PDB file of C-alpha atoms in Angstrom:
ATOM      1  CA  UNK A  75      22.610  -0.324 -29.078  1.00  0.00           C
ATOM      2  CA  UNK A  76      21.124  -3.596 -27.829  1.00  0.00           C
ATOM      3  CA  UNK A  77      18.151  -4.638 -29.958  1.00  0.00           C
ATOM      4  CA  UNK A  78      16.665  -8.117 -30.107  1.00  0.00           C
ATOM      5  CA  UNK A  79      15.227  -9.641 -33.254  1.00  0.00           C
ATOM      6  CA  UNK A  80      11.749  -8.500 -32.195  1.00  0.00           C
ATOM      7  CA  UNK A  81      12.692  -4.822 -32.337  1.00  0.00           C
ATOM      8  CA  UNK A  82      12.953  -4.256 -28.572  1.00  0.00           C
ATOM      9  CA  UNK A  83      15.808  -2.226 -27.145  1.00  0.00           C
ATOM     10  CA  UNK A  84      17.459  -3.453 -23.934  1.00  0.00           C
ATOM     11  CA  UNK A  85      18.162  -0.584 -21.555  1.00  0.00           C
ATOM     12  CA  UNK A  86      17.807  -2.210 -18.109  1.00  0.00           C
ATOM     13  CA  UNK A  87      20.142  -4.598 -16.266  1.00  0.00           C
ATOM     14  CA  UNK A  88      19.114  -6.621 -13.263  1.00  0.00           C
ATOM     15  CA  UNK A  89      22.420  -7.243 -11.533  1.00  0.00           C
ATOM     16  CA  UNK A  90      22.526 -10.056  -8.982  1.00  0.00           C
ATOM     17  CA  UNK A  91      25.624  -9.544  -6.849  1.00  0.00           C
ATOM     18  CA  UNK A  92      25.292 -12.544  -4.515  1.00  0.00           C
ATOM     19  CA  UNK A  93      23.261 -15.726  -4.079  1.00  0.00           C
ATOM     20  CA  UNK A  94      23.469 -15.430  -0.281  1.00  0.00           C
ATOM     21  CA  UNK A  95      20.634 -14.130   1.843  1.00  0.00           C
ATOM     22  CA  UNK A  96      19.871 -13.556   5.525  1.00  0.00           C
ATOM     23  CA  UNK A  97      16.345 -14.960   5.008  1.00  0.00           C
ATOM     24  CA  UNK A  98      15.078 -18.329   3.734  1.00  0.00           C
ATOM     25  CA  UNK A  99      11.834 -17.377   2.026  1.00  0.00           C
ATOM     26  CA  UNK A 100       9.791 -20.442   1.180  1.00  0.00           C
ATOM     27  CA  UNK A 101       9.228 -19.443  -2.439  1.00  0.00           C
ATOM     28  CA  UNK A 102      12.889 -18.640  -3.007  1.00  0.00           C
ATOM     29  CA  UNK A 103      15.194 -21.021  -1.173  1.00  0.00           C
ATOM     30  CA  UNK A 104      15.078 -24.361   0.665  1.00  0.00           C
ATOM     31  CA  UNK A 105      15.162 -24.201   4.461  1.00  0.00           C
ATOM     32  CA  UNK A 106      18.699 -25.606   4.506  1.00  0.00           C
ATOM     33  CA  UNK A 107      19.870 -23.053   1.956  1.00  0.00           C
ATOM     34  CA  UNK A 108      21.697 -23.984  -1.240  1.00  0.00           C
ATOM     35  CA  UNK A 109      25.295 -24.637  -2.134  1.00  0.00           C
ATOM     36  CA  UNK A 110      26.295 -21.001  -2.156  1.00  0.00           C
ATOM     37  CA  UNK A 111      28.895 -19.904  -4.668  1.00  0.00           C
ATOM     38  CA  UNK A 112      32.485 -19.704  -3.417  1.00  0.00           C
ATOM     39  CA  UNK A 113      33.892 -16.190  -3.428  1.00  0.00           C
ATOM     40  CA  UNK A 114      36.208 -16.887  -6.364  1.00  0.00           C
ATOM     41  CA  UNK A 115      33.242 -17.920  -8.514  1.00  0.00           C
ATOM     42  CA  UNK A 116      31.511 -14.562  -8.052  1.00  0.00           C
ATOM     43  CA  UNK A 117      32.272 -11.659 -10.321  1.00  0.00           C
ATOM     44  CA  UNK A 118      34.507  -9.193  -8.540  1.00  0.00           C
ATOM     45  CA  UNK A 119      33.418  -5.595  -8.284  1.00  0.00           C
ATOM     46  CA  UNK A 120      36.117  -4.682 -10.778  1.00  0.00           C
ATOM     47  CA  UNK A 121      34.751  -7.220 -13.269  1.00  0.00           C
ATOM     48  CA  UNK A 122      31.193  -5.995 -12.701  1.00  0.00           C
ATOM     49  CA  UNK A 123      32.172  -2.381 -13.304  1.00  0.00           C
ATOM     50  CA  UNK A 124      34.124  -3.266 -16.430  1.00  0.00           C
ATOM     51  CA  UNK A 125      31.167  -5.198 -17.823  1.00  0.00           C
ATOM     52  CA  UNK A 126      28.718  -2.483 -16.841  1.00  0.00           C
ATOM     53  CA  UNK A 127      30.832   0.105 -18.607  1.00  0.00           C
ATOM     54  CA  UNK A 128      30.456  -1.883 -21.815  1.00  0.00           C
ATOM     55  CA  UNK A 129      26.702  -2.182 -21.260  1.00  0.00           C
ATOM     56  CA  UNK A 130      26.430   1.545 -20.594  1.00  0.00           C
ATOM     57  CA  UNK A 131      28.112   2.231 -23.928  1.00  0.00           C
ATOM     58  CA  UNK A 132      25.510  -0.063 -25.523  1.00  0.00           C
ATOM     59  CA  UNK A 133      22.640   2.028 -24.201  1.00  0.00           C
ATOM     60  CA  UNK A 134      21.834   0.426 -20.853  1.00  0.00           C
ATOM     61  CA  UNK A 135      20.817   3.286 -18.556  1.00  0.00           C
ATOM     62  CA  UNK A 136      19.325   1.591 -15.510  1.00  0.00           C
ATOM     63  CA  UNK A 137      20.738  -1.022 -13.103  1.00  0.00           C
ATOM     64  CA  UNK A 138      18.877  -2.787 -10.324  1.00  0.00           C
ATOM     65  CA  UNK A 139      20.908  -4.576  -7.683  1.00  0.00           C
ATOM     66  CA  UNK A 140      19.423  -7.909  -6.671  1.00  0.00           C
ATOM     67  CA  UNK A 141      20.540 -11.116  -4.981  1.00  0.00           C
ATOM     68  CA  UNK A 142      20.060 -13.173  -2.854  1.00  0.00           C
ATOM     69  CA  UNK A 143      20.160 -10.179  -0.585  1.00  0.00           C
ATOM     70  CA  UNK A 144      22.412  -7.625  -2.277  1.00  0.00           C
ATOM     71  CA  UNK A 145      23.229  -5.796   0.949  1.00  0.00           C
ATOM     72  CA  UNK A 146      24.707  -9.012   2.320  1.00  0.00           C
ATOM     73  CA  UNK A 147      27.678  -8.679  -0.015  1.00  0.00           C
ATOM     74  CA  UNK A 148      30.613  -7.067   1.706  1.00  0.00           C
ATOM     75  CA  UNK A 149      31.381  -3.428   0.935  1.00  0.00           C
ATOM     76  CA  UNK A 150      28.397  -3.123  -1.377  1.00  0.00           C
ATOM     77  CA  UNK A 151      28.468   0.676  -1.051  1.00  0.00           C
ATOM     78  CA  UNK A 152      31.733   0.797  -2.992  1.00  0.00           C
ATOM     79  CA  UNK A 153      30.088  -0.997  -5.918  1.00  0.00           C
ATOM     80  CA  UNK A 154      27.168   1.441  -5.827  1.00  0.00           C
ATOM     81  CA  UNK A 155      29.644   4.319  -5.871  1.00  0.00           C
ATOM     82  CA  UNK A 156      31.208   2.922  -9.033  1.00  0.00           C
ATOM     83  CA  UNK A 157      27.885   2.206 -10.713  1.00  0.00           C
ATOM     84  CA  UNK A 158      26.724   5.771  -9.979  1.00  0.00           C
ATOM     85  CA  UNK A 159      29.437   7.029 -12.327  1.00  0.00           C
ATOM     86  CA  UNK A 160      28.125   4.860 -15.174  1.00  0.00           C
ATOM     87  CA  UNK A 161      24.344   4.962 -14.905  1.00  0.00           C
ATOM     88  CA  UNK A 162      21.703   7.636 -14.423  1.00  0.00           C
ATOM     89  CA  UNK A 163      19.245   5.290 -12.713  1.00  0.00           C
ATOM     90  CA  UNK A 164      20.149   2.995  -9.839  1.00  0.00           C
ATOM     91  CA  UNK A 165      17.677   0.764  -7.992  1.00  0.00           C
ATOM     92  CA  UNK A 166      17.758  -2.119  -5.548  1.00  0.00           C
ATOM     93  CA  UNK A 167      15.512  -4.953  -4.395  1.00  0.00           C
ATOM     94  CA  UNK A 168      16.193  -5.829  -0.744  1.00  0.00           C
ATOM     95  CA  UNK A 169      14.543  -7.211   2.341  1.00  0.00           C
ATOM     96  CA  UNK A 170      15.892  -4.109   4.094  1.00  0.00           C
ATOM     97  CA  UNK A 171      17.127  -5.726   7.283  1.00  0.00           C
ATOM     98  CA  UNK A 172      20.711  -4.575   6.696  1.00  0.00           C
ATOM     99  CA  UNK A 173      19.714  -1.256   5.122  1.00  0.00           C
ATOM    100  CA  UNK A 174      19.360   1.470   7.797  1.00  0.00           C
ATOM    101  CA  UNK A 175      23.054   1.874   8.727  1.00  0.00           C
ATOM    102  CA  UNK A 176      24.094   2.376   5.077  1.00  0.00           C
ATOM    103  CA  UNK A 177      20.965   4.054   3.708  1.00  0.00           C
ATOM    104  CA  UNK A 178      22.219   7.656   3.746  1.00  0.00           C
ATOM    105  CA  UNK A 179      25.468   6.616   2.042  1.00  0.00           C
ATOM    106  CA  UNK A 180      23.589   4.730  -0.652  1.00  0.00           C
ATOM    107  CA  UNK A 181      21.247   7.670  -1.256  1.00  0.00           C
ATOM    108  CA  UNK A 182      24.299   9.908  -1.517  1.00  0.00           C
ATOM    109  CA  UNK A 183      25.606   7.743  -4.361  1.00  0.00           C
ATOM    110  CA  UNK A 184      22.325   8.124  -6.216  1.00  0.00           C
ATOM    111  CA  UNK A 185      20.638   4.895  -5.229  1.00  0.00           C
ATOM    112  CA  UNK A 186      17.174   6.392  -4.916  1.00  0.00           C
ATOM    113  CA  UNK A 187      14.757   3.623  -5.977  1.00  0.00           C
ATOM    114  CA  UNK A 188      14.061   0.869  -3.464  1.00  0.00           C
ATOM    115  CA  UNK A 189      11.914  -2.227  -3.787  1.00  0.00           C
ATOM    116  CA  UNK A 190      11.389  -3.683  -0.326  1.00  0.00           C
ATOM    117  CA  UNK A 191      10.462  -7.354  -0.131  1.00  0.00           C
ATOM    118  CA  UNK A 192       7.710  -7.709   2.491  1.00  0.00           C
ATOM    119  CA  UNK A 193       5.142 -10.473   2.080  1.00  0.00           C
ATOM    120  CA  UNK A 194       3.107  -9.983   5.232  1.00  0.00           C
ATOM    121  CA  UNK A 195       2.291  -7.338   7.843  1.00  0.00           C
ATOM    122  CA  UNK A 196       2.086  -9.975  10.557  1.00  0.00           C
ATOM    123  CA  UNK A 197       5.276 -10.790  12.458  1.00  0.00           C
ATOM    124  CA  UNK A 198       4.343 -14.437  13.045  1.00  0.00           C
ATOM    125  CA  UNK A 199       3.563 -14.948   9.333  1.00  0.00           C
ATOM    126  CA  UNK A 200       6.812 -13.207   8.456  1.00  0.00           C
ATOM    127  CA  UNK A 201       8.685 -15.839  10.421  1.00  0.00           C
ATOM    128  CA  UNK A 202       6.624 -18.558   8.711  1.00  0.00           C
ATOM    129  CA  UNK A 203       7.343 -17.275   5.188  1.00  0.00           C
ATOM    130  CA  UNK A 204      10.992 -16.274   5.689  1.00  0.00           C
ATOM    131  CA  UNK A 205      11.956 -18.864   8.283  1.00  0.00           C
ATOM    132  CA  UNK A 206      13.548 -15.975  10.193  1.00  0.00           C
ATOM    133  CA  UNK A 207      12.076 -13.817  12.958  1.00  0.00           C
ATOM    134  CA  UNK A 208      12.976 -10.311  11.795  1.00  0.00           C
ATOM    135  CA  UNK A 209       9.814  -8.537  10.734  1.00  0.00           C
ATOM    136  CA  UNK A 210      10.965  -5.548  12.767  1.00  0.00           C
ATOM    137  CA  UNK A 211      14.094  -5.217  10.667  1.00  0.00           C
ATOM    138  CA  UNK A 212      12.214  -4.924   7.390  1.00  0.00           C
ATOM    139  CA  UNK A 213       9.593  -2.595   8.891  1.00  0.00           C
ATOM    140  CA  UNK A 214      12.343  -0.351  10.267  1.00  0.00           C
ATOM    141  CA  UNK A 215      13.816  -0.116   6.760  1.00  0.00           C
ATOM    142  CA  UNK A 216      10.441   0.902   5.356  1.00  0.00           C
ATOM    143  CA  UNK A 217      10.056   3.626   7.954  1.00  0.00           C
ATOM    144  CA  UNK A 218      13.593   4.885   7.273  1.00  0.00           C
ATOM    145  CA  UNK A 219      12.926   5.083   3.525  1.00  0.00           C
ATOM    146  CA  UNK A 220       9.608   6.884   3.920  1.00  0.00           C
ATOM    147  CA  UNK A 221      11.099   9.312   6.432  1.00  0.00           C
ATOM    148  CA  UNK A 222      13.656  10.345   3.826  1.00  0.00           C
ATOM    149  CA  UNK A 223      11.073  10.733   1.060  1.00  0.00           C
ATOM    150  CA  UNK A 224      12.770   8.033  -1.030  1.00  0.00           C
ATOM    151  CA  UNK A 225      10.752   6.389  -3.774  1.00  0.00           C
ATOM    152  CA  UNK A 226       9.771   3.030  -2.312  1.00  0.00           C
ATOM    153  CA  UNK A 227       7.864  -0.001  -3.533  1.00  0.00           C
ATOM    154  CA  UNK A 228       6.821  -2.983  -1.456  1.00  0.00           C
ATOM    155  CA  UNK A 229       7.044  -6.324  -3.276  1.00  0.00           C
ATOM    156  CA  UNK A 230       4.494  -8.830  -2.015  1.00  0.00           C
ATOM    157  CA  UNK A 231       4.677 -12.386  -3.343  1.00  0.00           C
ATOM    158  CA  UNK A 232       1.087 -13.555  -2.998  1.00  0.00           C
ATOM    159  CA  UNK A 233       0.820 -17.023  -1.465  1.00  0.00           C
ATOM    160  CA  UNK A 234      -2.549 -18.802  -1.370  1.00  0.00           C
ATOM    161  CA  UNK A 235      -3.643 -19.582   2.167  1.00  0.00           C
ATOM    162  CA  UNK A 236      -0.752 -17.657   3.632  1.00  0.00           C
ATOM    163  CA  UNK A 237      -0.992 -13.951   2.939  1.00  0.00           C
ATOM    164  CA  UNK A 238      -3.831 -13.594   0.426  1.00  0.00           C
ATOM    165  CA  UNK A 239      -6.134 -12.374   3.185  1.00  0.00           C
ATOM    166  CA  UNK A 240      -3.860  -9.372   3.740  1.00  0.00           C
ATOM    167  CA  UNK A 241      -4.027  -7.737   0.314  1.00  0.00           C
ATOM    168  CA  UNK A 242      -6.471  -5.048   1.449  1.00  0.00           C
ATOM    169  CA  UNK A 243      -4.204  -4.297   4.410  1.00  0.00           C
ATOM    170  CA  UNK A 244      -1.315  -3.654   2.029  1.00  0.00           C
ATOM    171  CA  UNK A 245      -3.500  -1.423  -0.121  1.00  0.00           C
ATOM    172  CA  UNK A 246      -4.405   0.546   3.004  1.00  0.00           C
ATOM    173  CA  UNK A 247      -0.715   1.414   3.435  1.00  0.00           C
ATOM    174  CA  UNK A 248      -0.966   3.521   0.267  1.00  0.00           C
ATOM    175  CA  UNK A 249      -3.685   5.785   1.656  1.00  0.00           C
ATOM    176  CA  UNK A 250      -1.420   8.312   3.360  1.00  0.00           C
ATOM    177  CA  UNK A 251       2.012   7.164   2.204  1.00  0.00           C
ATOM    178  CA  UNK A 252       3.797   7.857  -1.091  1.00  0.00           C
ATOM    179  CA  UNK A 253       4.246   4.146  -1.504  1.00  0.00           C
ATOM    180  CA  UNK A 254       3.730   1.662  -4.314  1.00  0.00           C
ATOM    181  CA  UNK A 255       2.608  -1.861  -3.359  1.00  0.00           C
ATOM    182  CA  UNK A 256       3.113  -4.533  -5.998  1.00  0.00           C
ATOM    183  CA  UNK A 257       1.542  -7.972  -5.754  1.00  0.00           C
ATOM    184  CA  UNK A 258       3.570 -10.671  -7.490  1.00  0.00           C
ATOM    185  CA  UNK A 259       2.561 -14.098  -8.688  1.00  0.00           C
ATOM    186  CA  UNK A 260       4.513 -16.902  -7.057  1.00  0.00           C
ATOM    187  CA  UNK A 261       6.607 -18.754  -9.612  1.00  0.00           C
ATOM    188  CA  UNK A 262       6.534 -22.552  -9.457  1.00  0.00           C
ATOM    189  CA  UNK A 263       9.691 -23.105 -11.490  1.00  0.00           C
ATOM    190  CA  UNK A 264      10.310 -26.681 -10.430  1.00  0.00           C
ATOM    191  CA  UNK A 265       8.026 -29.595  -9.613  1.00  0.00           C
ATOM    192  CA  UNK A 266       9.435 -29.941  -6.103  1.00  0.00           C
ATOM    193  CA  UNK A 267       9.744 -26.285  -5.030  1.00  0.00           C
ATOM    194  CA  UNK A 268       6.412 -26.247  -3.187  1.00  0.00           C
ATOM    195  CA  UNK A 269       5.005 -23.231  -5.038  1.00  0.00           C
ATOM    196  CA  UNK A 270       2.369 -24.981  -7.140  1.00  0.00           C
ATOM    197  CA  UNK A 271      -0.148 -25.202  -4.311  1.00  0.00           C
ATOM    198  CA  UNK A 272       0.582 -21.584  -3.302  1.00  0.00           C
ATOM    199  CA  UNK A 273       0.121 -20.054  -6.745  1.00  0.00           C
ATOM    200  CA  UNK A 274      -2.510 -17.430  -7.433  1.00  0.00           C
ATOM    201  CA  UNK A 275      -2.717 -15.903 -10.905  1.00  0.00           C
ATOM    202  CA  UNK A 276      -2.727 -12.193 -11.579  1.00  0.00           C
ATOM    203  CA  UNK A 277      -6.434 -12.515 -12.422  1.00  0.00           C
ATOM    204  CA  UNK A 278      -7.145 -14.191  -9.079  1.00  0.00           C
ATOM    205  CA  UNK A 279      -5.148 -11.515  -7.261  1.00  0.00           C
ATOM    206  CA  UNK A 280      -7.163  -8.803  -9.043  1.00  0.00           C
ATOM    207  CA  UNK A 281     -10.433 -10.555  -8.189  1.00  0.00           C
ATOM    208  CA  UNK A 282      -9.355 -10.586  -4.522  1.00  0.00           C
ATOM    209  CA  UNK A 283      -8.602  -6.868  -4.669  1.00  0.00           C
ATOM    210  CA  UNK A 284     -11.834  -6.006  -6.434  1.00  0.00           C
ATOM    211  CA  UNK A 285     -13.728  -7.785  -3.648  1.00  0.00           C
ATOM    212  CA  UNK A 286     -11.800  -6.316  -0.722  1.00  0.00           C
ATOM    213  CA  UNK A 287     -11.064  -2.866  -2.233  1.00  0.00           C
ATOM    214  CA  UNK A 288     -14.085  -2.143  -4.420  1.00  0.00           C
ATOM    215  CA  UNK A 289     -12.988   1.389  -5.303  1.00  0.00           C
ATOM    216  CA  UNK A 290      -9.683   0.196  -6.784  1.00  0.00           C
ATOM    217  CA  UNK A 291      -9.361   1.617 -10.285  1.00  0.00           C
ATOM    218  CA  UNK A 292      -7.128   0.785 -13.197  1.00  0.00           C
ATOM    219  CA  UNK A 293      -4.816   3.554 -14.337  1.00  0.00           C
ATOM    220  CA  UNK A 294      -2.546   4.129 -17.273  1.00  0.00           C
ATOM    221  CA  UNK A 295       1.084   3.578 -16.380  1.00  0.00           C
ATOM    222  CA  UNK A 296       3.824   6.010 -17.412  1.00  0.00           C
ATOM    223  CA  UNK A 297       6.385   3.318 -18.245  1.00  0.00           C
ATOM    224  CA  UNK A 298       6.074   1.582 -21.608  1.00  0.00           C
ATOM    225  CA  UNK A 299       8.283  -1.218 -20.251  1.00  0.00           C
ATOM    226  CA  UNK A 300       6.437  -1.717 -16.976  1.00  0.00           C
ATOM    227  CA  UNK A 301       6.370  -5.228 -15.550  1.00  0.00           C
ATOM    228  CA  UNK A 302       3.176  -4.556 -13.590  1.00  0.00           C
ATOM    229  CA  UNK A 303      -0.451  -3.681 -14.181  1.00  0.00           C
ATOM    230  CA  UNK A 304      -1.224  -0.356 -12.515  1.00  0.00           C
ATOM    231  CA  UNK A 305      -4.109   0.461 -10.137  1.00  0.00           C
ATOM    232  CA  UNK A 306      -4.937   3.053  -7.533  1.00  0.00           C
ATOM    233  CA  UNK A 307      -7.636   3.789  -4.978  1.00  0.00           C
ATOM    234  CA  UNK A 308      -8.919   7.279  -5.821  1.00  0.00           C
ATOM    235  CA  UNK A 309      -7.630   9.802  -3.296  1.00  0.00           C
ATOM    236  CA  UNK A 310      -4.839   7.578  -2.012  1.00  0.00           C
ATOM    237  CA  UNK A 311      -1.258   8.907  -2.191  1.00  0.00           C
ATOM    238  CA  UNK A 312       0.271   5.638  -3.267  1.00  0.00           C
ATOM    239  CA  UNK A 313      -0.495   3.087  -5.948  1.00  0.00           C
ATOM    240  CA  UNK A 314      -0.956  -0.639  -6.477  1.00  0.00           C
ATOM    241  CA  UNK A 315       0.496  -2.959  -9.092  1.00  0.00           C
ATOM    242  CA  UNK A 316       0.080  -6.608 -10.050  1.00  0.00           C
ATOM    243  CA  UNK A 317       3.029  -8.399 -11.601  1.00  0.00           C
ATOM    244  CA  UNK A 318       2.093 -11.443 -13.758  1.00  0.00           C
ATOM    245  CA  UNK A 319       5.523 -13.013 -13.189  1.00  0.00           C
ATOM    246  CA  UNK A 320       4.455 -16.557 -14.014  1.00  0.00           C
ATOM    247  CA  UNK A 321       1.579 -16.006 -16.422  1.00  0.00           C
ATOM    248  CA  UNK A 322       3.874 -13.568 -18.287  1.00  0.00           C
ATOM    249  CA  UNK A 323       1.311 -11.412 -20.038  1.00  0.00           C
ATOM    250  CA  UNK A 324       3.619  -8.369 -20.275  1.00  0.00           C
ATOM    251  CA  UNK A 325       6.635  -9.984 -21.965  1.00  0.00           C
ATOM    252  CA  UNK A 326       6.087  -8.142 -25.237  1.00  0.00           C
ATOM    253  CA  UNK A 327       7.611  -4.913 -23.937  1.00  0.00           C
ATOM    254  CA  UNK A 328      10.543  -6.407 -22.036  1.00  0.00           C
ATOM    255  CA  UNK A 329      13.712  -4.307 -22.032  1.00  0.00           C
ATOM    256  CA  UNK A 330      15.712  -6.330 -19.473  1.00  0.00           C
ATOM    257  CA  UNK A 331      18.912  -8.277 -19.193  1.00  0.00           C
ATOM    258  CA  UNK A 332      19.914 -10.305 -16.157  1.00  0.00           C
ATOM    259  CA  UNK A 333      23.376 -11.032 -14.798  1.00  0.00           C
ATOM    260  CA  UNK A 334      23.792 -13.833 -12.264  1.00  0.00           C
ATOM    261  CA  UNK A 335      26.289 -13.556  -9.402  1.00  0.00           C
ATOM    262  CA  UNK A 336      28.586 -15.988 -11.250  1.00  0.00           C
ATOM    263  CA  UNK A 337      28.636 -13.917 -14.408  1.00  0.00           C
ATOM    264  CA  UNK A 338      26.029 -15.539 -16.642  1.00  0.00           C
ATOM    265  CA  UNK A 339      24.115 -13.098 -18.794  1.00  0.00           C
ATOM    266  CA  UNK A 340      20.476 -14.069 -19.304  1.00  0.00           C
ATOM    267  CA  UNK A 341      17.896 -12.655 -21.691  1.00  0.00           C
ATOM    268  CA  UNK A 342      14.964 -13.864 -19.578  1.00  0.00           C
ATOM    269  CA  UNK A 343      14.130 -15.009 -16.068  1.00  0.00           C
ATOM    270  CA  UNK A 344      13.137 -18.327 -17.626  1.00  0.00           C
ATOM    271  CA  UNK A 345      16.391 -18.786 -19.557  1.00  0.00           C
ATOM    272  CA  UNK A 346      18.662 -21.743 -19.082  1.00  0.00           C
ATOM    273  CA  UNK A 347      21.013 -20.796 -21.916  1.00  0.00           C
ATOM    274  CA  UNK A 348      23.112 -17.781 -21.079  1.00  0.00           C
ATOM    275  CA  UNK A 349      26.315 -16.074 -22.097  1.00  0.00           C
ATOM    276  CA  UNK A 350      29.081 -17.103 -19.678  1.00  0.00           C
ATOM    277  CA  UNK A 351      31.069 -13.933 -19.138  1.00  0.00           C
ATOM    278  CA  UNK A 352      33.251 -14.716 -16.136  1.00  0.00           C
ATOM    279  CA  UNK A 353      35.819 -16.871 -17.981  1.00  0.00           C
ATOM    280  CA  UNK A 354      35.951 -14.315 -20.806  1.00  0.00           C
ATOM    281  CA  UNK A 355      36.504 -11.447 -18.408  1.00  0.00           C
ATOM    282  CA  UNK A 356      39.244 -13.346 -16.567  1.00  0.00           C
ATOM    283  CA  UNK A 357      40.908 -14.210 -19.861  1.00  0.00           C
ATOM    284  CA  UNK A 358      41.206 -10.496 -20.570  1.00  0.00           C
ATOM    285  CA  UNK A 359      38.656 -10.058 -23.341  1.00  0.00           C
ATOM    286  CA  UNK A 360      38.727  -6.589 -24.821  1.00  0.00           C
ATOM    287  CA  UNK A 361      35.804  -4.204 -24.544  1.00  0.00           C
ATOM    288  CA  UNK A 362      35.097  -4.237 -28.275  1.00  0.00           C
ATOM    289  CA  UNK A 363      34.959  -8.049 -28.467  1.00  0.00           C
ATOM    290  CA  UNK A 364      32.832  -8.190 -25.326  1.00  0.00           C
ATOM    291  CA  UNK A 365      30.459  -5.642 -26.792  1.00  0.00           C
ATOM    292  CA  UNK A 366      30.102  -7.629 -30.034  1.00  0.00           C
ATOM    293  CA  UNK A 367      29.298 -10.833 -28.120  1.00  0.00           C
ATOM    294  CA  UNK A 368      26.621  -9.155 -26.023  1.00  0.00           C
ATOM    295  CA  UNK A 369      25.036  -7.526 -29.066  1.00  0.00           C
ATOM    296  CA  UNK A 370      24.740 -10.901 -30.823  1.00  0.00           C
ATOM    297  CA  UNK A 371      23.479 -12.600 -27.658  1.00  0.00           C
ATOM    298  CA  UNK A 372      20.664 -10.100 -27.139  1.00  0.00           C
ATOM    299  CA  UNK A 373      19.530 -10.540 -30.741  1.00  0.00           C
ATOM    300  CA  UNK A 374      18.555 -14.109 -29.834  1.00  0.00           C
ATOM    301  CA  UNK A 375      16.104 -13.138 -27.096  1.00  0.00           C
ATOM    302  CA  UNK A 376      12.788 -14.959 -27.444  1.00  0.00           C
ATOM    303  CA  UNK A 377       9.545 -13.032 -27.883  1.00  0.00           C
ATOM    304  CA  UNK A 378       8.015 -14.189 -24.589  1.00  0.00           C
ATOM    305  CA  UNK A 379       8.832 -16.048 -21.408  1.00  0.00           C
ATOM    306  CA  UNK A 380       6.619 -18.876 -22.599  1.00  0.00           C
ATOM    307  CA  UNK A 381       8.762 -19.189 -25.742  1.00  0.00           C
ATOM    308  CA  UNK A 382      11.887 -19.207 -23.603  1.00  0.00           C
ATOM    309  CA  UNK A 383      10.472 -21.953 -21.397  1.00  0.00           C
ATOM    310  CA  UNK A 384       9.375 -24.037 -24.389  1.00  0.00           C
ATOM    311  CA  UNK A 385      12.613 -23.678 -26.363  1.00  0.00           C
ATOM    312  CA  UNK A 386      15.226 -23.724 -23.598  1.00  0.00           C
ATOM    313  CA  UNK A 387      13.977 -25.718 -20.657  1.00  0.00           C
ATOM    314  CA  UNK A 388      13.845 -29.456 -20.046  1.00  0.00           C
ATOM    315  CA  UNK A 389      12.131 -29.942 -16.708  1.00  0.00           C
ATOM    316  CA  UNK A 390      12.965 -27.565 -13.850  1.00  0.00           C
ATOM    317  CA  UNK A 391      15.442 -24.766 -14.262  1.00  0.00           C
ATOM    318  CA  UNK A 392      17.152 -23.478 -11.136  1.00  0.00           C
ATOM    319  CA  UNK A 393      17.441 -24.800  -7.636  1.00  0.00           C
ATOM    320  CA  UNK A 394      16.151 -21.493  -6.259  1.00  0.00           C
ATOM    321  CA  UNK A 395      15.405 -17.902  -7.197  1.00  0.00           C
ATOM    322  CA  UNK A 396      18.434 -16.819  -5.219  1.00  0.00           C
ATOM    323  CA  UNK A 397      20.663 -18.429  -7.823  1.00  0.00           C
ATOM    324  CA  UNK A 398      19.655 -16.010 -10.551  1.00  0.00           C
ATOM    325  CA  UNK A 399      18.268 -12.869  -8.945  1.00  0.00           C
ATOM    326  CA  UNK A 400      14.553 -12.168  -8.988  1.00  0.00           C
TER     327      UNK A 400
END
């Protein structure tokens, strides 16, 4: 099993399959994009499935596909089919624009948990935030998911002066829909990424919600490893969460590993020191040796994201969120 030196067991892999995306969200990627990874620098599906088999044997039981936009990677349904034979829980974070034509196939493979990235309910603001005019595509994905009764969460990155006046509108979506809305702190990783002036803390987000949704009540979550603080308006079908992604107040229960599209295993979103697996996989490392390396790597996980930042970083870390998977 995968235990760190703080007694936490790792059971959840966030698997970034591509750094490419069909949007250019302002908090994630520069307008001009980044130097996307050449195809031969990405882990192949065969390499991913081999690695995931080792992780499954080590007790990992949940995988979330991320990106970039994971559905932008060609033939992604075949990877999901393979993962469904290894893991009991499959999830995905997506902007949904490419989802409807493949949704039924993905559900058939057991991909039944969807986090839909949607930062505004206004089409003009959507174009402002994403630098692409496709609000209708993401909204169509939401409608398709709800029509099929699929467990769905909306991820809202809260941006001061941009969408913070819409929080009550998002909460209203939960009144008659079995939908979870999660408000996420923007993460100003680097001095020049533009997120510092947009940042609102989890406390400020909650204060906004208390003012605009006065009946919002805290509730006990059912997941000991939850990354969000749970709330609900009494009588509403859905729920509300706040994710302190930058203030990092929930690090103590973290059970996650991250794998970048290029095959770097990370213990934390704030890590800069990872385990480079692609060259090992391509050199033909055996499953037992790979397992031993991962076990030792996870032992070195820091207690909190703040510790990771203090001990590993020197200045900014990544050019964009799309490089590592959110």
